[in-house]
C-alpha angles and dihedrals in degrees: 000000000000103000132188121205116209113216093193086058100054086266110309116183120219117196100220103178136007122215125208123197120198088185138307098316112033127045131161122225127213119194101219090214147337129293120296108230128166115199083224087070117111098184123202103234117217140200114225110193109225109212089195129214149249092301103027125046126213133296127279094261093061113122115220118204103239128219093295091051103251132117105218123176093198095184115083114267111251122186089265101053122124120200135142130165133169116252113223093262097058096262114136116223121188148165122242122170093341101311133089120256137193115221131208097257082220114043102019089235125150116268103179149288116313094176129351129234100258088068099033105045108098104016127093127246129249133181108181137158120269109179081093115186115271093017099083106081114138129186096201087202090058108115102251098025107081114141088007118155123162117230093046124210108006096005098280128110123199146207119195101204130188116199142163132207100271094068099259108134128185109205099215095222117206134233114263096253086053097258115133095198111098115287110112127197116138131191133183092281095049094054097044083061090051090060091057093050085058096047084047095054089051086053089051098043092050094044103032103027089031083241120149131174088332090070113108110213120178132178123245137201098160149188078036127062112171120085099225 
């Protein structure tokens, strides 16, 4: 039985669903009533990315990479945009109600906020390569670098930008454990990537904006400022 105890009853336990098992491979399951809904509820709604499977492919908002090897959403993000797309290193990066999200790789679940709404909603969405060629010189005894490498899981590193059409470009840094969601604690080696992501944007925005020393690119770990 799926049971659900109610805290504002003393307690009370509701039996919501039985579950029957034939045996290890096979069980039948029985919803116990309807939905509870009060008119006073107000629900998040979230969107929950679907990989697919062998016979069906994913959902309309998936992201493919295209023949360079980018994924770019070159339309301004409204509230109701849906978009989600696998980093390199497995990672999965979405929008839900106007912020960027970070999704579980393996059950599509929400992690926790990337950007908030406030930043994303009217740019535009970049996912580019960053290991770019003659910046990635590492001296492994440096203090700080130890087990450094430079294009990170699979070979590949990667910068998330946001930009507009004026030029101005947010590189979207990751945590240093290669998270995006919002946990921040940076060492030598994090922010030497950083520096590559950024590298990386003004190369976008020069090739792809037909931007060249006049593009403003930043840096972003919202909603989080602080370093600790």
């Amino acid at each position: 039985e799926i049971c659900t105890v109610d805290h504002q009853k003393d307690g009370k336990i509701r039996v919501d669903a039985k579950i029957t098992y034939s045996d290890c491979n096979h069980e039948a399951g029985v919803y116990a009533h309807e939905d509870s809904v009060a008119e006073n509820d107000n629900y998040f709604k979230v969107y929950q990315p679907s990989a697919g499977d062998n016979l069906h492919a994913p959902d309309d908002g998936y992201r493919r990479y295209n023949e360079e090897g980018e994924v770019v959403i070159d339309e301004e993000v409204t509230m109701d945009s849906v978009a989600w797309w696998n980093m390199a290193c497995g990672r999965v990066i979405g929008m839900l109600n106007g912020n960027l999200i970070e999704y579980d790789r393996s059950t599509l679940a929400p992690l926790g906020l990337i950007v908030g709404a406030d930043e994303l909603v009217g740019k535009r969405v970049a996912v580019v390569d960053s290991g770019l060629e003659g910046e990635c010189g590492i001296d492994g005894e440096e203090e700080g670098m130890e087990g450094a490498d430079c294009g990170g899981q699979l070979g590949r590193e990667q910068a998330v930008l946001l930009y507009d059409g004026d030029g101005d470009i947010t590189v979207v840094q990751p945590n240093e454990d290669g998270s995006y969601w919002r946990k921040i604690v940076r060492n030598k080696m994090v922010r030497m990537k950083e520096v590559r992501r950024i590298k990386a944007a003004k190369a976008f925005a020069a090739e792809k904006l037909g931007k060249g020393e006049e593009s403003n690119v930043v840096s972003s770990w919202r909603p989080y400022t602080t370093t600790s």
